[in-house]
Coordinates of C-alpha atoms in Angstrom, one line a residue:
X207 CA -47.3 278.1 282.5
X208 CA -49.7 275.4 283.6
X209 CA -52.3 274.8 286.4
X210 CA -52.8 271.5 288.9
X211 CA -55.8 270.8 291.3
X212 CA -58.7 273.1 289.5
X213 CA -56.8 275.7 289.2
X214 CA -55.7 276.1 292.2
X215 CA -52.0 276.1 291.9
X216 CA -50.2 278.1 288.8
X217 CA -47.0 276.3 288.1
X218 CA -44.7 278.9 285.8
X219 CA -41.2 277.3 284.3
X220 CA -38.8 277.9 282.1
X221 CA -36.3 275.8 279.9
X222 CA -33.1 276.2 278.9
X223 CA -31.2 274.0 277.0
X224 CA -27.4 274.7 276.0
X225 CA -25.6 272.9 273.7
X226 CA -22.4 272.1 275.1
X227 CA -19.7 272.2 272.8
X228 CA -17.2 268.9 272.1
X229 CA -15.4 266.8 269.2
X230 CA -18.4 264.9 268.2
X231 CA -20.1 268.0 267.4
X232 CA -17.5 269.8 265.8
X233 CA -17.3 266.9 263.6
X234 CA -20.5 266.6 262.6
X235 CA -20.1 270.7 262.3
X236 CA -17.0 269.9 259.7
X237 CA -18.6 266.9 258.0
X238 CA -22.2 269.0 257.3
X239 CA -19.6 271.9 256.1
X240 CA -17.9 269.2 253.6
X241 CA -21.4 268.2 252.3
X242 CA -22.6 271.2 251.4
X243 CA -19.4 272.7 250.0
X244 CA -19.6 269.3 248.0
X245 CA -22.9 269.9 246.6
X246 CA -22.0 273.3 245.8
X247 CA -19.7 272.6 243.5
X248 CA -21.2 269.7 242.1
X249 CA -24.2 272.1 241.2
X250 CA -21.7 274.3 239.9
X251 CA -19.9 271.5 237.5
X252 CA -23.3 271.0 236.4
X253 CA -24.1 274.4 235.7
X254 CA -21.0 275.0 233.4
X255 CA -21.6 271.0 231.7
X256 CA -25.1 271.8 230.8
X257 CA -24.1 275.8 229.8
X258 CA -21.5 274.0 227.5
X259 CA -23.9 271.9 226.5
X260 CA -26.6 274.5 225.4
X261 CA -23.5 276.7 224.0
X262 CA -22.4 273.9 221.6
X263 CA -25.8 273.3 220.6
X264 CA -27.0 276.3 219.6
X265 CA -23.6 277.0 217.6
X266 CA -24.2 273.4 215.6
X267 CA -27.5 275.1 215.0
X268 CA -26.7 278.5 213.5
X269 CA -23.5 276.5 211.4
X270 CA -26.4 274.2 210.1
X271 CA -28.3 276.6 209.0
X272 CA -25.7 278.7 207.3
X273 CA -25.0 275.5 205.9
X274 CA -28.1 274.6 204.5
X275 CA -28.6 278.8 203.4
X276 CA -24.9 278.0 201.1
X277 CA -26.1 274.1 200.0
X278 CA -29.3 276.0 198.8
X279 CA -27.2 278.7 196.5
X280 CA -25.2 275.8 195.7
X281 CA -27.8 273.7 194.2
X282 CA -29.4 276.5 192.1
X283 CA -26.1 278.0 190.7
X284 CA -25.8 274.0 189.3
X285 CA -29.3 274.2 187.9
X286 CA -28.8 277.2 186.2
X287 CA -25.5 276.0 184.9
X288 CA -27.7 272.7 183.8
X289 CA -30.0 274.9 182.0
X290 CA -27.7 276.8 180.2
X291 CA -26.0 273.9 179.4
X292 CA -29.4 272.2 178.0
X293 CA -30.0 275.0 176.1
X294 CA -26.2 275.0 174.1
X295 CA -26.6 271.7 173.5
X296 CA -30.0 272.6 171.8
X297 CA -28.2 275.0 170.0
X298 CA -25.9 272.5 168.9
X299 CA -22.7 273.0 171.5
X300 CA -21.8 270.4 174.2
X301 CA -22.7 267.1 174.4
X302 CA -25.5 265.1 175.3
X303 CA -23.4 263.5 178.5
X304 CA -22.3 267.3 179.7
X305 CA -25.8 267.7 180.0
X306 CA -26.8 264.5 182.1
X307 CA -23.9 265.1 184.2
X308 CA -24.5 268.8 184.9
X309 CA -28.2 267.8 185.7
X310 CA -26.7 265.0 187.7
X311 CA -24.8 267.3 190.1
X312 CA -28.1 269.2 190.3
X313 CA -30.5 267.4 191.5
X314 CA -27.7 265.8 194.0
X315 CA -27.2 269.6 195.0
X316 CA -30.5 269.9 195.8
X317 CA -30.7 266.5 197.7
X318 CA -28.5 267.8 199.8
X319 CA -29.7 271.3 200.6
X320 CA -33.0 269.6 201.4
X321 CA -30.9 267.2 204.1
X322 CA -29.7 270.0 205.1
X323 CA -32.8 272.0 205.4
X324 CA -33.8 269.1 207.9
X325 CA -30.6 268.5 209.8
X326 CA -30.9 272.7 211.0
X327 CA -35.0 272.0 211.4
X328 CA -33.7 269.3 213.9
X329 CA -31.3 271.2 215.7
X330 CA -33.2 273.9 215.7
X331 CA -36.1 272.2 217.2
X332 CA -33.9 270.3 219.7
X333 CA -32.7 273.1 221.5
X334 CA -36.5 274.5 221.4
X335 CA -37.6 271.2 223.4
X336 CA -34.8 271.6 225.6
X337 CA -35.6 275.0 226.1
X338 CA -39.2 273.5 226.6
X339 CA -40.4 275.9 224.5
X340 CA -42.6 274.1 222.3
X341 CA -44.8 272.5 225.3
X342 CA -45.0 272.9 228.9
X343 CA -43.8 270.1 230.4
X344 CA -45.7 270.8 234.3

């Protein structure tokens, strides 16, 4: 709708346009079609990689710290075993290197739980800061 000349004459028109169909536009039809189905299932190769991904992790996780829960028993089952030992010997059974190595193995046992203490806090935090759930990252 428009107006010429002061307003004199209304003009009033319409439009149409109509796509006409042909190869070229088929094709590009097809080729948008093979992009997007494409993406799709790149997205959804992602989505199973990074759920595999986050699965795995949070497994090593709970195994680490079962692990480090069983090195921690561990290592105090061999210092009460290096106490009782110590105290026989006081009492005049054993010997002096029975002793050394029993409190040996100890304090190696509890090297070890605390390494594995740390290895689970790492894991554990890992998949937190992936999760970004210690700090917002936006």
């Amino acid at each position: 709708y428009g107006s010429e000349r002061n307003s004199a004459d209304r003009i009033v028109g319409v439009f149409i346009t109509l796509p006409f169909a042909g190869p070229a536009r088929q094709a590009r039809l097809d080729e948008a079609r093979a992009l997007a189905d494409a993406a799709a299932q790149h997205e959804a190769a992602l989505i199973r990689r990074l759920s595999a991904e986050v699965l795995g992790n949070a497994r090593s996780a709970r195994g680490a710290r079962q692990s480090s829960l069983q090195a921690d028993e561990a290592a105090a089952g061999l210092r009460r075993h290096a106490r009782l030992l110590a105290l026989g010997y006081e009492l005049g059974e054993g010997s002096l290197a029975e002793v050394l190595l029993a409190r040996r193995q100890a304090l190696e046992a509890e090297q070890a739980a605390v390494v594995a203490v740390f290895e689970a806090a790492e894991l554990r935090y890992r998949l937190l800061l992936d999760a970004h759930a210690l700090w917002d990252f936006d």
